[in-house]
Tab-separated table of C-alpha atoms in Angstrom:
chain	number	residue	atom	x	y	z
A	1	UNK	CA	-0.256	20.744	33.363
A	2	UNK	CA	1.671	18.910	36.041
A	3	UNK	CA	4.977	20.657	35.318
A	4	UNK	CA	3.354	24.043	36.013
A	5	UNK	CA	1.768	22.724	39.192
A	6	UNK	CA	5.227	21.714	40.423
A	7	UNK	CA	6.674	25.087	39.424
A	8	UNK	CA	8.880	23.695	36.664
A	9	UNK	CA	9.694	25.791	33.637
A	10	UNK	CA	7.381	25.413	30.647
A	11	UNK	CA	8.587	27.185	27.514
A	12	UNK	CA	6.062	29.536	25.923
A	13	UNK	CA	4.314	28.456	22.739
A	14	UNK	CA	4.496	25.001	21.242
A	15	UNK	CA	7.768	23.090	20.893
A	16	UNK	CA	7.968	23.771	17.142
A	17	UNK	CA	8.138	27.509	17.908
A	18	UNK	CA	11.697	26.930	19.109
A	19	UNK	CA	13.938	27.403	16.018
A	20	UNK	CA	16.328	24.578	16.962
A	21	UNK	CA	13.412	22.149	17.375
A	22	UNK	CA	11.820	23.234	14.094
A	23	UNK	CA	15.119	22.745	12.239
A	24	UNK	CA	15.692	19.305	13.826
A	25	UNK	CA	12.119	18.295	12.973
A	26	UNK	CA	12.628	19.272	9.319
A	27	UNK	CA	15.887	17.294	9.211
A	28	UNK	CA	14.154	14.202	10.638
A	29	UNK	CA	11.316	14.543	8.126
A	30	UNK	CA	13.768	14.821	5.227
A	31	UNK	CA	15.652	11.780	6.483
A	32	UNK	CA	12.411	9.771	6.714
A	33	UNK	CA	11.411	10.911	3.216
A	34	UNK	CA	14.700	10.092	1.518
A	35	UNK	CA	14.110	10.004	-2.244
A	36	UNK	CA	16.751	7.293	-2.645
A	37	UNK	CA	14.498	4.965	-0.640
A	38	UNK	CA	11.614	5.732	-2.981
A	39	UNK	CA	13.839	5.129	-6.012
A	40	UNK	CA	14.902	1.778	-4.528
A	41	UNK	CA	11.245	0.882	-3.896
A	42	UNK	CA	10.383	1.827	-7.486
A	43	UNK	CA	13.235	-0.341	-8.782
A	44	UNK	CA	12.087	-3.290	-6.661
A	45	UNK	CA	8.524	-2.803	-7.898
A	46	UNK	CA	9.714	-2.777	-11.533
A	47	UNK	CA	11.825	-5.920	-11.040
A	48	UNK	CA	8.946	-7.649	-9.228
A	49	UNK	CA	6.552	-6.766	-12.039
A	50	UNK	CA	8.986	-7.980	-14.673
A	51	UNK	CA	9.605	-11.246	-12.825
A	52	UNK	CA	5.863	-11.832	-12.414
A	53	UNK	CA	5.363	-11.160	-16.107
A	54	UNK	CA	8.201	-13.523	-17.104
A	55	UNK	CA	7.009	-16.039	-14.501
A	56	UNK	CA	3.853	-16.605	-16.515
A	57	UNK	CA	5.985	-18.408	-19.112
A	58	UNK	CA	9.030	-19.541	-17.104
A	59	UNK	CA	8.004	-21.196	-13.843
A	60	UNK	CA	11.578	-21.148	-12.438
A	61	UNK	CA	11.309	-17.348	-12.117
A	62	UNK	CA	8.278	-17.484	-9.784
A	63	UNK	CA	10.304	-18.003	-6.537
A	64	UNK	CA	12.531	-15.022	-7.421
A	65	UNK	CA	9.413	-12.927	-8.105
A	66	UNK	CA	7.949	-13.904	-4.717
A	67	UNK	CA	11.207	-13.067	-2.918
A	68	UNK	CA	11.442	-9.722	-4.713
A	69	UNK	CA	7.790	-8.916	-3.954
A	70	UNK	CA	8.251	-9.887	-0.272
A	71	UNK	CA	11.323	-7.666	-0.049
A	72	UNK	CA	9.382	-4.809	-1.613
A	73	UNK	CA	6.539	-5.260	0.887
A	74	UNK	CA	8.910	-5.211	3.878
A	75	UNK	CA	10.781	-2.209	2.479
A	76	UNK	CA	7.581	-0.213	1.902
A	77	UNK	CA	6.393	-1.122	5.416
A	78	UNK	CA	9.661	0.156	6.843
A	79	UNK	CA	9.363	3.442	4.910
A	80	UNK	CA	5.748	3.868	6.064
A	81	UNK	CA	6.715	3.151	9.693
A	82	UNK	CA	9.515	5.751	9.663
A	83	UNK	CA	7.345	8.401	8.030
A	84	UNK	CA	4.387	7.792	10.368
A	85	UNK	CA	6.674	7.909	13.427
A	86	UNK	CA	8.142	11.240	12.314
A	87	UNK	CA	4.641	12.582	11.617
A	88	UNK	CA	3.438	11.509	15.091
A	89	UNK	CA	6.443	13.243	16.671
A	90	UNK	CA	5.780	16.400	14.637
A	91	UNK	CA	2.134	16.384	15.773
A	92	UNK	CA	3.231	16.290	19.433
A	93	UNK	CA	5.737	19.090	18.825
A	94	UNK	CA	3.049	21.197	17.113
A	95	UNK	CA	0.512	20.771	19.933
A	96	UNK	CA	2.510	20.888	23.187
A	97	UNK	CA	5.215	23.082	24.743
A	98	UNK	CA	8.557	21.883	26.044
A	99	UNK	CA	8.482	21.227	29.795
A	100	UNK	CA	11.736	21.022	31.745
A	101	UNK	CA	11.652	18.180	34.263
A	102	UNK	CA	14.248	16.852	36.699
A	103	UNK	CA	14.625	13.165	35.859
A	104	UNK	CA	16.152	9.948	37.077
A	105	UNK	CA	17.212	7.382	34.471
A	106	UNK	CA	17.701	3.693	35.118
A	107	UNK	CA	18.876	1.221	32.485
A	108	UNK	CA	16.477	-1.646	31.860
A	109	UNK	CA	17.917	-5.082	32.458
A	110	UNK	CA	17.759	-7.560	29.594
A	111	UNK	CA	14.910	-9.420	31.364
A	112	UNK	CA	12.925	-6.203	31.909
A	113	UNK	CA	13.410	-5.151	28.310
A	114	UNK	CA	12.229	-8.571	27.097
A	115	UNK	CA	9.188	-8.599	29.382
A	116	UNK	CA	8.254	-5.102	28.187
A	117	UNK	CA	9.040	-6.041	24.556
A	118	UNK	CA	11.367	-3.070	24.565
A	119	UNK	CA	14.588	-3.521	22.581
A	120	UNK	CA	17.170	-0.796	22.231
A	121	UNK	CA	18.284	0.210	18.766
A	122	UNK	CA	22.020	0.592	18.057
A	123	UNK	CA	23.365	3.775	19.640
A	124	UNK	CA	20.594	3.870	22.259
A	125	UNK	CA	20.112	2.613	25.797
A	126	UNK	CA	16.765	1.140	26.880
A	127	UNK	CA	15.922	2.809	30.162
A	128	UNK	CA	13.185	3.779	32.559
A	129	UNK	CA	12.655	7.526	32.703
A	130	UNK	CA	11.278	8.847	35.982
A	131	UNK	CA	9.993	12.417	36.018
A	132	UNK	CA	10.549	13.700	39.542
A	133	UNK	CA	8.300	15.786	41.785
A	134	UNK	CA	9.985	18.585	43.779
A	135	UNK	CA	10.622	16.255	46.746
A	136	UNK	CA	12.416	13.752	44.520
A	137	UNK	CA	9.608	11.190	44.366
A	138	UNK	CA	8.647	9.907	40.911
A	139	UNK	CA	5.671	11.822	39.525
A	140	UNK	CA	5.576	9.885	36.229
A	141	UNK	CA	7.507	7.019	34.737
A	142	UNK	CA	8.006	5.503	31.303
A	143	UNK	CA	10.384	3.571	29.062
A	144	UNK	CA	12.436	5.032	26.250
A	145	UNK	CA	15.416	4.262	24.031
A	146	UNK	CA	17.568	7.264	24.902
A	147	UNK	CA	20.629	8.077	22.832
A	148	UNK	CA	23.601	6.500	24.607
A	149	UNK	CA	25.418	9.860	24.537
A	150	UNK	CA	22.565	11.394	26.573
A	151	UNK	CA	22.557	8.415	28.943
A	152	UNK	CA	26.315	8.820	29.497
A	153	UNK	CA	26.028	12.608	29.939
A	154	UNK	CA	23.651	12.327	32.918
A	155	UNK	CA	25.852	11.859	35.969
A	156	UNK	CA	24.424	9.166	38.259
A	157	UNK	CA	21.419	9.015	35.918
A	158	UNK	CA	20.035	12.283	37.288
A	159	UNK	CA	19.506	15.544	35.423
A	160	UNK	CA	17.066	17.675	33.462
A	161	UNK	CA	15.218	16.457	30.384
A	162	UNK	CA	12.861	18.343	28.139
A	163	UNK	CA	9.438	16.724	27.829
A	164	UNK	CA	6.764	17.364	25.204
A	165	UNK	CA	3.256	15.913	25.220
A	166	UNK	CA	0.478	14.679	27.457
A	167	UNK	CA	2.066	12.485	30.124
A	168	UNK	CA	-0.857	10.026	30.001
A	169	UNK	CA	0.080	9.083	26.436
A	170	UNK	CA	3.424	8.436	24.743
A	171	UNK	CA	5.415	11.678	24.981
A	172	UNK	CA	8.761	12.952	23.756
A	173	UNK	CA	11.846	13.320	25.932
A	174	UNK	CA	14.878	15.276	24.768
A	175	UNK	CA	18.236	16.526	25.901
A	176	UNK	CA	18.202	20.179	26.939
A	177	UNK	CA	17.894	22.279	23.800
A	178	UNK	CA	15.078	20.247	22.264
A	179	UNK	CA	16.918	18.961	19.201
A	180	UNK	CA	17.335	15.217	19.806
A	181	UNK	CA	14.205	13.552	21.109
A	182	UNK	CA	12.830	10.072	21.459
A	183	UNK	CA	9.427	8.629	22.262
A	184	UNK	CA	8.771	7.621	25.870
A	185	UNK	CA	5.936	5.202	26.613
A	186	UNK	CA	4.360	5.772	30.044
A	187	UNK	CA	4.254	2.933	32.545
A	188	UNK	CA	0.740	1.620	33.066
A	189	UNK	CA	0.799	2.650	36.720
A	190	UNK	CA	1.267	6.273	35.637
A	191	UNK	CA	-0.892	6.213	32.503
A	192	UNK	CA	-3.946	7.651	34.276
A	193	UNK	CA	-3.758	11.035	35.949
A	194	UNK	CA	-3.943	10.899	39.710
A	195	UNK	CA	-6.448	13.180	41.387
A	196	UNK	CA	-4.954	16.638	41.622
A	197	UNK	CA	-5.915	18.705	44.632
A	198	UNK	CA	-5.446	22.464	44.573
């Protein structure tokens, strides 16, 4: 593990062994599996079915049935996406420890974000995350939508971040404490491990 090679702290056990991380992971899972969303999906399915049934006799109802069915499809896709994202994060947390890396953050310009097809969600800042080697040179780099509060908290864009995962693949980055994390996608230039000499 590169963090150990550089002498950076790696917490013992996997990330989910940390009580704060386990509690935050449960909260995210519950949020992604909100029963109200499933009730709404069930209601949309019932209305769609009813409109399709009525549409067999009243042709004016067919467009409404198609709109309702399309809305249901998009809604179910959104629920599936949120649940699969949370599950992927939980898998990383269950397989890897937290590593504490010194980092440099740089906001992506609008052109960079567009070229990378990387759009920030509300309350986040699209940025490049550089994990730094002891001399200050970038050891790894990736893009992430960091919470804007975390972005603002890092003076001059420099500070420690907690990292979880294999740095060749998408990994998690979090504020110290390991409770609020986001997925970081490695830059292609850093996606393959460089030769490590001991």
